[in-house]
Every structure is written in structure tokens, then in C-alpha cells.
Amino acid sequence: MTSSARHLLSLLIAPVLAMLLLAPAHAVPSLSNGGFEAGLSGWTTADQTGSDGTFYVQSGILSPASGSDVPAPPQGTSAAMSDAGAPGSHVLYQDFVASAGNATLSFQLFIGNRADAFYTPATLDFSTPELNQQARVDILTTSADPFSVMAADILITLYQTNIGDVLVDGYFTVSQDISALLAAHSGETLRLRFAEVDNVFISQMGVDNVRFESNEIPEPALSLLLGIALLALVATPARWRNQRR
């Protein structure tokens, strides 16, 4: 092999070997029953004292308590959905252990606000004298009250309704890279919370297909890159020899 070929060999293989050697082997966090095909198993519900309704298992195209028109679950036959016939504040959450790695958290939501608008005071208390008609998704510390909206308790807000949003919408996908959060809290137990409150009129929050996904290049793909580089190198000297004849 000529010096030029050896130089090309190093240029092709070195970056791929670096990727193979430096690629982290972190597993993404795991959630139980993110598709709700096992009902609400693995999840915890919390309802403010005095609330009507809760989070239920949704199937079909009618909401579980009020019988409002809703879309069918987007994955499988079941989703989770808050519903009631009177005011209330409802939370659905699951704890998970953060692990350092490149990961995205995604989920599908249905928002069914049957009032005339969203009202978003800084509280999940339905009994406040203020109009309160909103939904949100956060990652909290596990020491926080399930209904807390204090900045010290919320590590990241993944979704929140705002005044002027479409009132009935979904199911739609929310996806966010949370790699930095996982790295900052690696080894800690954190809480993923879905919350809905209504004191104006009936509202639903549907949740489905909740999952963590790795953003890292899988090792088989890196190995494939190395294989392609080696094949190119095998072919290169022969091609050069043919060109020199």
C-alpha cells in the first residue's frame, strides 16, 4: 500500500473509530404502561379535595364521564383522560429515574376545553375565585405537592395551554429533548405530571403514547459506518492500480 493509501486509510477510519469508542452507553429512562393498554397501571392519580371527576381510561369516541365527543385513542385501544361533570383539578403522574444520556420525551395530547376560553392563573386550584381553565405537563421534583406550580418544584414545563389557544384540539404530539435535564439530575427520581383544572365548564385532557426515545446513534449504525469505510479502503488500492495501468 502506498503512503497516499495509508493516509486515506487513517482519514476514513479515525473518525468512525472515535465515534465507536466515545459513544456513551447510557440507557434512556423508562416509563411503565405509557400507552395505557393496561389501564392506569403504573400511574398515580390525584384529585383536589372537593373535585368532581378524575383521570379515567378512555376508549372509543366519547369522554368517560361527561360523554363529550372526543377522538379515539391514537395508539392501541386505550388512553388516559380527565373528565368530570362539575369543577375540579386532576393530576396524573409517574415517577422515573433520570439517567444521563441524549433522550427525547414525547407524548400525545387531546385538549377538550368546552368553555369559551382558556384561563391561566398561576395555580391548579379549581376553588380559587379566579377563572381557571387550563392544562399543563411538567417534570417535578418528587418532594413537590402534585398540584404545585412553584418554580422551585418544576424542573421543566413540557406543555401548557395559553389564552387564545384552540379550545378543542388533538390528539397531537409533543416532543422535547430533555438530555440536559437528565444529565443534571442523573440518578435522581423525578416526576412526570399531567395536570388539568376547570372551574368554568367541562374540560378533558387526553394522554397517550408517553415514551422516552434515545437521540444517540445506535452502535449497529456506527459499526455499519466502519464497515463502509473498510470496504472503501479495500477497493481503493485496486482502483488506483487499474488507473496506473
mmCIF file of N, CA and C in Angstrom, residues 109-227:
data_model
loop_
_atom_site.group_PDB
_atom_site.id
_atom_site.type_symbol
_atom_site.label_atom_id
_atom_site.label_comp_id
_atom_site.label_asym_id
_atom_site.label_seq_id
_atom_site.Cartn_x
_atom_site.Cartn_y
_atom_site.Cartn_z
ATOM 1 N N LEU A 109 -51.387 14.364 23.127
ATOM 2 C CA LEU A 109 -52.394 15.009 23.970
ATOM 3 C C LEU A 109 -53.660 15.316 23.181
ATOM 4 N N PHE A 110 -54.772 15.231 23.901
ATOM 5 C CA PHE A 110 -56.033 15.795 23.417
ATOM 6 C C PHE A 110 -56.476 16.836 24.431
ATOM 7 N N ILE A 111 -56.809 18.013 23.984
ATOM 8 C CA ILE A 111 -57.343 19.061 24.848
ATOM 9 C C ILE A 111 -58.776 19.338 24.411
ATOM 10 N N GLY A 112 -59.701 19.178 25.336
ATOM 11 C CA GLY A 112 -61.115 19.389 25.029
ATOM 12 C C GLY A 112 -61.735 20.400 25.978
ATOM 13 N N ASN A 113 -61.425 21.673 25.773
ATOM 14 C CA ASN A 113 -61.954 22.746 26.614
ATOM 15 C C ASN A 113 -63.326 23.167 26.085
ATOM 16 N N ARG A 114 -64.367 22.863 26.864
ATOM 17 C CA ARG A 114 -65.731 23.176 26.413
ATOM 18 C C ARG A 114 -66.193 24.559 26.870
ATOM 19 N N ALA A 115 -65.305 25.326 27.518
ATOM 20 C CA ALA A 115 -65.616 26.699 27.904
ATOM 21 C C ALA A 115 -65.356 27.643 26.721
ATOM 22 N N ASP A 116 -65.478 28.923 26.953
ATOM 23 C CA ASP A 116 -65.319 29.902 25.876
ATOM 24 C C ASP A 116 -63.876 30.330 25.669
ATOM 25 N N ALA A 117 -62.978 29.959 26.582
ATOM 26 C CA ALA A 117 -61.582 30.384 26.501
ATOM 27 C C ALA A 117 -60.764 29.611 27.524
ATOM 28 N N PHE A 118 -59.435 29.741 27.433
ATOM 29 C CA PHE A 118 -58.549 29.257 28.489
ATOM 30 C C PHE A 118 -58.321 30.395 29.480
ATOM 31 N N TYR A 119 -58.244 30.043 30.743
ATOM 32 C CA TYR A 119 -57.929 30.986 31.807
ATOM 33 C C TYR A 119 -56.775 30.378 32.594
ATOM 34 N N THR A 120 -55.676 31.142 32.746
ATOM 35 C CA THR A 120 -54.432 30.523 33.210
ATOM 36 C C THR A 120 -53.795 31.242 34.404
ATOM 37 N N PRO A 121 -54.478 31.351 35.528
ATOM 38 C CA PRO A 121 -53.806 31.891 36.710
ATOM 39 C C PRO A 121 -52.698 30.934 37.161
ATOM 40 N N ALA A 122 -51.786 31.417 37.961
ATOM 41 C CA ALA A 122 -50.642 30.606 38.398
ATOM 42 C C ALA A 122 -51.024 29.705 39.556
ATOM 43 N N THR A 123 -51.984 28.823 39.298
ATOM 44 C CA THR A 123 -52.425 27.867 40.304
ATOM 45 C C THR A 123 -53.209 26.753 39.629
ATOM 46 N N LEU A 124 -53.185 25.583 40.238
ATOM 47 C CA LEU A 124 -54.028 24.469 39.796
ATOM 48 C C LEU A 124 -55.200 24.250 40.753
ATOM 49 N N ASP A 125 -55.494 25.244 41.533
ATOM 50 C CA ASP A 125 -56.599 25.196 42.491
ATOM 51 C C ASP A 125 -57.900 25.586 41.777
ATOM 52 N N PHE A 126 -58.830 24.636 41.674
ATOM 53 C CA PHE A 126 -60.085 24.950 40.983
ATOM 54 C C PHE A 126 -60.996 25.822 41.835
ATOM 55 N N SER A 127 -60.757 25.868 43.177
ATOM 56 C CA SER A 127 -61.649 26.611 44.064
ATOM 57 C C SER A 127 -61.257 28.079 44.213
ATOM 58 N N THR A 128 -60.207 28.496 43.486
ATOM 59 C CA THR A 128 -59.825 29.902 43.526
ATOM 60 C C THR A 128 -60.959 30.773 42.991
ATOM 61 N N PRO A 129 -61.101 32.012 43.479
ATOM 62 C CA PRO A 129 -62.142 32.894 42.929
ATOM 63 C C PRO A 129 -61.879 33.292 41.477
ATOM 64 N N GLU A 130 -60.646 33.104 41.021
ATOM 65 C CA GLU A 130 -60.326 33.406 39.631
ATOM 66 C C GLU A 130 -60.861 32.321 38.708
ATOM 67 N N LEU A 131 -61.172 32.708 37.472
ATOM 68 C CA LEU A 131 -61.487 31.708 36.462
ATOM 69 C C LEU A 131 -60.225 30.891 36.188
ATOM 70 N N ASN A 132 -60.392 29.577 36.138
ATOM 71 C CA ASN A 132 -59.229 28.697 35.990
ATOM 72 C C ASN A 132 -59.606 27.535 35.075
ATOM 73 N N GLN A 133 -59.091 27.541 33.868
ATOM 74 C CA GLN A 133 -59.433 26.553 32.849
ATOM 75 C C GLN A 133 -58.166 26.308 32.029
ATOM 76 N N GLN A 134 -57.382 25.286 32.417
ATOM 77 C CA GLN A 134 -56.089 25.107 31.786
ATOM 78 C C GLN A 134 -55.596 23.673 31.925
ATOM 79 N N ALA A 135 -54.523 23.375 31.168
ATOM 80 C CA ALA A 135 -53.860 22.073 31.248
ATOM 81 C C ALA A 135 -52.366 22.299 31.083
ATOM 82 N N ARG A 136 -51.567 21.414 31.696
ATOM 83 C CA ARG A 136 -50.126 21.550 31.590
ATOM 84 C C ARG A 136 -49.445 20.208 31.836
ATOM 85 N N VAL A 137 -48.187 20.117 31.361
ATOM 86 C CA VAL A 137 -47.368 18.925 31.561
ATOM 87 C C VAL A 137 -46.007 19.394 32.051
ATOM 88 N N ASP A 138 -45.548 18.833 33.172
ATOM 89 C CA ASP A 138 -44.285 19.258 33.774
ATOM 90 C C ASP A 138 -43.507 18.048 34.270
ATOM 91 N N ILE A 139 -42.212 18.251 34.469
ATOM 92 C CA ILE A 139 -41.408 17.328 35.260
ATOM 93 C C ILE A 139 -41.092 18.035 36.571
ATOM 94 N N LEU A 140 -41.433 17.369 37.664
ATOM 95 C CA LEU A 140 -41.295 17.939 39.001
ATOM 96 C C LEU A 140 -40.275 17.168 39.826
ATOM 97 N N THR A 141 -39.876 17.763 40.942
ATOM 98 C CA THR A 141 -39.189 17.004 41.978
ATOM 99 C C THR A 141 -40.232 16.131 42.683
ATOM 100 N N THR A 142 -39.827 14.994 43.196
ATOM 101 C CA THR A 142 -40.794 14.101 43.851
ATOM 102 C C THR A 142 -41.205 14.614 45.232
ATOM 103 N N SER A 143 -40.495 15.604 45.758
ATOM 104 C CA SER A 143 -40.878 16.171 47.053
ATOM 105 C C SER A 143 -41.984 17.213 46.913
ATOM 106 N N ALA A 144 -42.304 17.593 45.692
ATOM 107 C CA ALA A 144 -43.300 18.638 45.459
ATOM 108 C C ALA A 144 -44.714 18.107 45.654
ATOM 109 N N ASP A 145 -45.607 18.989 46.063
ATOM 110 C CA ASP A 145 -47.026 18.664 46.063
ATOM 111 C C ASP A 145 -47.453 18.398 44.615
ATOM 112 N N PRO A 146 -48.286 17.378 44.362
ATOM 113 C CA PRO A 146 -48.677 17.067 42.980
ATOM 114 C C PRO A 146 -49.321 18.229 42.233
ATOM 115 N N PHE A 147 -49.884 19.194 42.971
ATOM 116 C CA PHE A 147 -50.567 20.324 42.342
ATOM 117 C C PHE A 147 -49.713 21.599 42.329
ATOM 118 N N SER A 148 -48.461 21.501 42.733
ATOM 119 C CA SER A 148 -47.617 22.691 42.840
ATOM 120 C C SER A 148 -47.278 23.277 41.463
ATOM 121 N N VAL A 149 -47.243 24.615 41.394
ATOM 122 C CA VAL A 149 -46.722 25.313 40.216
ATOM 123 C C VAL A 149 -45.587 26.249 40.632
ATOM 124 N N MET A 150 -44.998 25.992 41.798
ATOM 125 C CA MET A 150 -43.884 26.805 42.269
ATOM 126 C C MET A 150 -42.649 26.540 41.410
ATOM 127 N N ALA A 151 -41.916 27.600 41.110
ATOM 128 C CA ALA A 151 -40.726 27.478 40.258
ATOM 129 C C ALA A 151 -39.701 26.521 40.853
ATOM 130 N N ALA A 152 -39.597 26.465 42.173
ATOM 131 C CA ALA A 152 -38.624 25.585 42.818
ATOM 132 C C ALA A 152 -38.979 24.115 42.651
ATOM 133 N N ASP A 153 -40.245 23.826 42.372
ATOM 134 C CA ASP A 153 -40.698 22.434 42.244
ATOM 135 C C ASP A 153 -40.708 21.947 40.801
ATOM 136 N N ILE A 154 -40.828 22.864 39.847
ATOM 137 C CA ILE A 154 -40.946 22.491 38.428
ATOM 138 C C ILE A 154 -39.562 22.556 37.779
ATOM 139 N N LEU A 155 -39.086 21.417 37.300
ATOM 140 C CA LEU A 155 -37.780 21.357 36.649
ATOM 141 C C LEU A 155 -37.872 21.772 35.183
ATOM 142 N N ILE A 156 -38.964 21.432 34.543
ATOM 143 C CA ILE A 156 -39.191 21.829 33.153
ATOM 144 C C ILE A 156 -40.681 21.725 32.857
ATOM 145 N N THR A 157 -41.201 22.669 32.099
ATOM 146 C CA THR A 157 -42.579 22.611 31.608
ATOM 147 C C THR A 157 -42.537 22.173 30.160
ATOM 148 N N LEU A 158 -43.201 21.073 29.861
ATOM 149 C CA LEU A 158 -43.179 20.481 28.533
ATOM 150 C C LEU A 158 -44.342 20.957 27.660
ATOM 151 N N TYR A 159 -45.421 21.367 28.314
ATOM 152 C CA TYR A 159 -46.597 21.848 27.575
ATOM 153 C C TYR A 159 -47.464 22.643 28.528
ATOM 154 N N GLN A 160 -48.098 23.694 28.010
ATOM 155 C CA GLN A 160 -49.042 24.478 28.809
ATOM 156 C C GLN A 160 -50.012 25.186 27.882
ATOM 157 N N THR A 161 -51.282 25.128 28.203
ATOM 158 C CA THR A 161 -52.258 25.871 27.415
ATOM 159 C C THR A 161 -52.103 27.361 27.688
ATOM 160 N N ASN A 162 -52.443 28.151 26.676
ATOM 161 C CA ASN A 162 -52.339 29.606 26.793
ATOM 162 C C ASN A 162 -53.634 30.251 26.325
ATOM 163 N N ILE A 163 -53.889 31.436 26.809
ATOM 164 C CA ILE A 163 -55.056 32.190 26.371
ATOM 165 C C ILE A 163 -54.969 32.392 24.860
ATOM 166 N N GLY A 164 -56.038 32.069 24.157
ATOM 167 C CA GLY A 164 -56.058 32.185 22.709
ATOM 168 C C GLY A 164 -55.808 30.884 21.979
ATOM 169 N N ASP A 165 -55.393 29.829 22.700
ATOM 170 C CA ASP A 165 -55.185 28.526 22.060
ATOM 171 C C ASP A 165 -56.500 27.958 21.540
ATOM 172 N N VAL A 166 -56.386 27.052 20.561
ATOM 173 C CA VAL A 166 -57.558 26.321 20.073
ATOM 174 C C VAL A 166 -58.183 25.563 21.250
ATOM 175 N N LEU A 167 -59.494 25.655 21.394
ATOM 176 C CA LEU A 167 -60.143 25.095 22.582
ATOM 177 C C LEU A 167 -60.224 23.577 22.557
ATOM 178 N N VAL A 168 -60.530 23.002 21.408
ATOM 179 C CA VAL A 168 -60.634 21.541 21.284
ATOM 180 C C VAL A 168 -59.629 21.123 20.215
ATOM 181 N N ASP A 169 -58.631 20.356 20.625
ATOM 182 C CA ASP A 169 -57.512 20.060 19.726
ATOM 183 C C ASP A 169 -56.894 18.712 20.075
ATOM 184 N N GLY A 170 -56.642 17.908 19.071
ATOM 185 C CA GLY A 170 -55.893 16.677 19.336
ATOM 186 C C GLY A 170 -56.527 15.474 18.691
ATOM 187 N N TYR A 171 -55.871 14.345 18.898
ATOM 188 C CA TYR A 171 -54.603 14.200 19.580
ATOM 189 C C TYR A 171 -53.445 14.769 18.745
ATOM 190 N N PHE A 172 -52.496 15.456 19.405
ATOM 191 C CA PHE A 172 -51.317 15.995 18.751
ATOM 192 C C PHE A 172 -50.092 15.562 19.556
ATOM 193 N N THR A 173 -48.945 15.545 18.891
ATOM 194 C CA THR A 173 -47.715 15.060 19.524
ATOM 195 C C THR A 173 -46.895 16.211 20.083
ATOM 196 N N VAL A 174 -46.430 16.039 21.306
ATOM 197 C CA VAL A 174 -45.491 16.956 21.940
ATOM 198 C C VAL A 174 -44.191 16.190 22.141
ATOM 199 N N SER A 175 -43.082 16.768 21.710
ATOM 200 C CA SER A 175 -41.790 16.094 21.802
ATOM 201 C C SER A 175 -40.724 17.100 22.191
ATOM 202 N N GLN A 176 -39.906 16.758 23.192
ATOM 203 C CA GLN A 176 -38.875 17.704 23.635
ATOM 204 C C GLN A 176 -37.628 16.959 24.075
ATOM 205 N N ASP A 177 -36.473 17.464 23.634
ATOM 206 C CA ASP A 177 -35.183 16.928 24.055
ATOM 207 C C ASP A 177 -34.933 17.342 25.508
ATOM 208 N N ILE A 178 -34.761 16.368 26.388
ATOM 209 C CA ILE A 178 -34.526 16.674 27.801
ATOM 210 C C ILE A 178 -33.164 16.145 28.255
ATOM 211 N N SER A 179 -32.227 16.030 27.330
ATOM 212 C CA SER A 179 -30.903 15.493 27.648
ATOM 213 C C SER A 179 -30.217 16.286 28.758
ATOM 214 N N ALA A 180 -30.276 17.607 28.689
ATOM 215 C CA ALA A 180 -29.611 18.440 29.691
ATOM 216 C C ALA A 180 -30.213 18.219 31.073
ATOM 217 N N LEU A 181 -31.532 18.110 31.146
ATOM 218 C CA LEU A 181 -32.199 17.872 32.429
ATOM 219 C C LEU A 181 -31.784 16.528 33.005
ATOM 220 N N LEU A 182 -31.759 15.491 32.157
ATOM 221 C CA LEU A 182 -31.387 14.153 32.633
ATOM 222 C C LEU A 182 -29.953 14.145 33.146
ATOM 223 N N ALA A 183 -29.058 14.824 32.442
ATOM 224 C CA ALA A 183 -27.661 14.861 32.869
ATOM 225 C C ALA A 183 -27.515 15.578 34.206
ATOM 226 N N ALA A 184 -28.274 16.658 34.383
ATOM 227 C CA ALA A 184 -28.181 17.441 35.620
ATOM 228 C C ALA A 184 -28.748 16.688 36.825
ATOM 229 N N HIS A 185 -29.643 15.729 36.572
ATOM 230 C CA HIS A 185 -30.301 15.013 37.676
ATOM 231 C C HIS A 185 -30.093 13.506 37.571
ATOM 232 N N SER A 186 -28.988 13.098 36.952
ATOM 233 C CA SER A 186 -28.723 11.665 36.769
ATOM 234 C C SER A 186 -28.733 10.925 38.106
ATOM 235 N N GLY A 187 -29.468 9.826 38.143
ATOM 236 C CA GLY A 187 -29.576 9.022 39.357
ATOM 237 C C GLY A 187 -30.702 9.439 40.275
ATOM 238 N N GLU A 188 -31.314 10.590 40.022
ATOM 239 C CA GLU A 188 -32.408 11.074 40.870
ATOM 240 C C GLU A 188 -33.758 10.565 40.350
ATOM 241 N N THR A 189 -34.711 10.454 41.253
ATOM 242 C CA THR A 189 -36.078 10.112 40.865
ATOM 243 C C THR A 189 -36.854 11.405 40.623
ATOM 244 N N LEU A 190 -37.424 11.518 39.434
ATOM 245 C CA LEU A 190 -38.185 12.697 39.044
ATOM 246 C C LEU A 190 -39.635 12.304 38.765
ATOM 247 N N ARG A 191 -40.484 13.286 38.591
ATOM 248 C CA ARG A 191 -41.929 13.016 38.428
ATOM 249 C C ARG A 191 -42.463 13.686 37.166
ATOM 250 N N LEU A 192 -43.044 12.898 36.288
ATOM 251 C CA LEU A 192 -43.722 13.415 35.095
ATOM 252 C C LEU A 192 -45.197 13.601 35.430
ATOM 253 N N ARG A 193 -45.680 14.845 35.279
ATOM 254 C CA ARG A 193 -47.053 15.175 35.692
ATOM 255 C C ARG A 193 -47.873 15.736 34.532
ATOM 256 N N PHE A 194 -49.083 15.201 34.389
ATOM 257 C CA PHE A 194 -50.102 15.751 33.504
ATOM 258 C C PHE A 194 -51.188 16.332 34.407
ATOM 259 N N ALA A 195 -51.543 17.599 34.192
ATOM 260 C CA ALA A 195 -52.494 18.262 35.079
ATOM 261 C C ALA A 195 -53.547 19.009 34.277
ATOM 262 N N GLU A 196 -54.777 18.965 34.796
ATOM 263 C CA GLU A 196 -55.893 19.678 34.156
ATOM 264 C C GLU A 196 -56.804 20.223 35.238
ATOM 265 N N VAL A 197 -57.235 21.481 35.071
ATOM 266 C CA VAL A 197 -58.132 22.110 36.043
ATOM 267 C C VAL A 197 -59.212 22.869 35.287
ATOM 268 N N ASP A 198 -60.432 22.816 35.806
ATOM 269 C CA ASP A 198 -61.534 23.549 35.178
ATOM 270 C C ASP A 198 -62.547 23.990 36.230
ATOM 271 N N ASN A 199 -62.875 25.286 36.223
ATOM 272 C CA ASN A 199 -63.954 25.777 37.091
ATOM 273 C C ASN A 199 -64.902 26.692 36.318
ATOM 274 N N VAL A 200 -64.788 26.658 34.976
ATOM 275 C CA VAL A 200 -65.668 27.451 34.124
ATOM 276 C C VAL A 200 -66.703 26.543 33.471
ATOM 277 N N PHE A 201 -66.216 25.475 32.826
ATOM 278 C CA PHE A 201 -67.100 24.499 32.201
ATOM 279 C C PHE A 201 -66.308 23.215 32.002
ATOM 280 N N ILE A 202 -66.981 22.193 31.515
ATOM 281 C CA ILE A 202 -66.374 20.875 31.334
ATOM 282 C C ILE A 202 -65.115 20.957 30.469
ATOM 283 N N SER A 203 -64.118 20.148 30.824
ATOM 284 C CA SER A 203 -62.893 20.078 30.033
ATOM 285 C C SER A 203 -62.290 18.689 30.149
ATOM 286 N N GLN A 204 -61.612 18.259 29.088
ATOM 287 C CA GLN A 204 -60.897 16.982 29.112
ATOM 288 C C GLN A 204 -59.438 17.186 28.715
ATOM 289 N N MET A 205 -58.601 16.316 29.267
ATOM 290 C CA MET A 205 -57.203 16.214 28.844
ATOM 291 C C MET A 205 -56.920 14.739 28.592
ATOM 292 N N GLY A 206 -56.691 14.393 27.321
ATOM 293 C CA GLY A 206 -56.373 13.018 26.972
ATOM 294 C C GLY A 206 -54.865 12.846 26.824
ATOM 295 N N VAL A 207 -54.356 11.699 27.255
ATOM 296 C CA VAL A 207 -52.916 11.434 27.232
ATOM 297 C C VAL A 207 -52.685 10.037 26.664
ATOM 298 N N ASP A 208 -51.735 9.908 25.743
ATOM 299 C CA ASP A 208 -51.418 8.584 25.186
ATOM 300 C C ASP A 208 -49.982 8.578 24.671
ATOM 301 N N ASN A 209 -49.459 7.366 24.504
ATOM 302 C CA ASN A 209 -48.171 7.143 23.829
ATOM 303 C C ASN A 209 -47.045 7.943 24.481
ATOM 304 N N VAL A 210 -46.927 7.828 25.797
ATOM 305 C CA VAL A 210 -45.894 8.544 26.548
ATOM 306 C C VAL A 210 -44.625 7.699 26.541
ATOM 307 N N ARG A 211 -43.492 8.264 26.084
ATOM 308 C CA ARG A 211 -42.289 7.440 25.965
ATOM 309 C C ARG A 211 -41.029 8.306 25.934
ATOM 310 N N PHE A 212 -39.928 7.687 26.352
ATOM 311 C CA PHE A 212 -38.597 8.257 26.167
ATOM 312 C C PHE A 212 -37.986 7.600 24.938
ATOM 313 N N GLU A 213 -37.265 8.390 24.150
ATOM 314 C CA GLU A 213 -36.588 7.871 22.970
ATOM 315 C C GLU A 213 -35.145 8.352 22.973
ATOM 316 N N SER A 214 -34.229 7.473 22.625
ATOM 317 C CA SER A 214 -32.816 7.830 22.588
ATOM 318 C C SER A 214 -32.508 8.674 21.360
ATOM 319 N N ASN A 215 -31.673 9.702 21.549
ATOM 320 C CA ASN A 215 -31.199 10.524 20.441
ATOM 321 C C ASN A 215 -29.826 10.077 19.951
ATOM 322 N N GLU A 216 -29.254 9.077 20.604
ATOM 323 C CA GLU A 216 -27.894 8.664 20.281
ATOM 324 C C GLU A 216 -27.879 7.747 19.065
ATOM 325 N N ILE A 217 -26.768 7.816 18.300
ATOM 326 C CA ILE A 217 -26.608 6.920 17.160
ATOM 327 C C ILE A 217 -26.402 5.515 17.695
ATOM 328 N N PRO A 218 -27.243 4.554 17.328
ATOM 329 C CA PRO A 218 -27.081 3.197 17.848
ATOM 330 C C PRO A 218 -25.769 2.583 17.392
ATOM 331 N N GLU A 219 -25.196 1.720 18.240
ATOM 332 C CA GLU A 219 -23.922 1.096 17.915
ATOM 333 C C GLU A 219 -23.948 0.332 16.599
ATOM 334 N N PRO A 220 -25.018 -0.377 16.245
ATOM 335 C CA PRO A 220 -25.023 -1.051 14.931
ATOM 336 C C PRO A 220 -24.811 -0.083 13.780
ATOM 337 N N ALA A 221 -25.367 1.131 13.903
ATOM 338 C CA ALA A 221 -25.185 2.118 12.836
ATOM 339 C C ALA A 221 -23.733 2.564 12.758
ATOM 340 N N LEU A 222 -23.088 2.727 13.918
ATOM 341 C CA LEU A 222 -21.685 3.094 13.911
ATOM 342 C C LEU A 222 -20.837 1.982 13.307
ATOM 343 N N SER A 223 -21.177 0.742 13.638
ATOM 344 C CA SER A 223 -20.442 -0.387 13.078
ATOM 345 C C SER A 223 -20.610 -0.444 11.568
ATOM 346 N N LEU A 224 -21.798 -0.117 11.097
ATOM 347 C CA LEU A 224 -22.039 -0.087 9.656
ATOM 348 C C LEU A 224 -21.162 0.966 8.991
ATOM 349 N N LEU A 225 -21.034 2.137 9.629
ATOM 350 C CA LEU A 225 -20.172 3.180 9.080
ATOM 351 C C LEU A 225 -18.730 2.696 8.972
ATOM 352 N N LEU A 226 -18.269 1.978 10.013
ATOM 353 C CA LEU A 226 -16.911 1.449 9.979
ATOM 354 C C LEU A 226 -16.757 0.441 8.852
ATOM 355 N N GLY A 227 -17.773 -0.410 8.663
ATOM 356 C CA GLY A 227 -17.718 -1.399 7.591
ATOM 357 C C GLY A 227 -17.644 -0.760 6.224
#
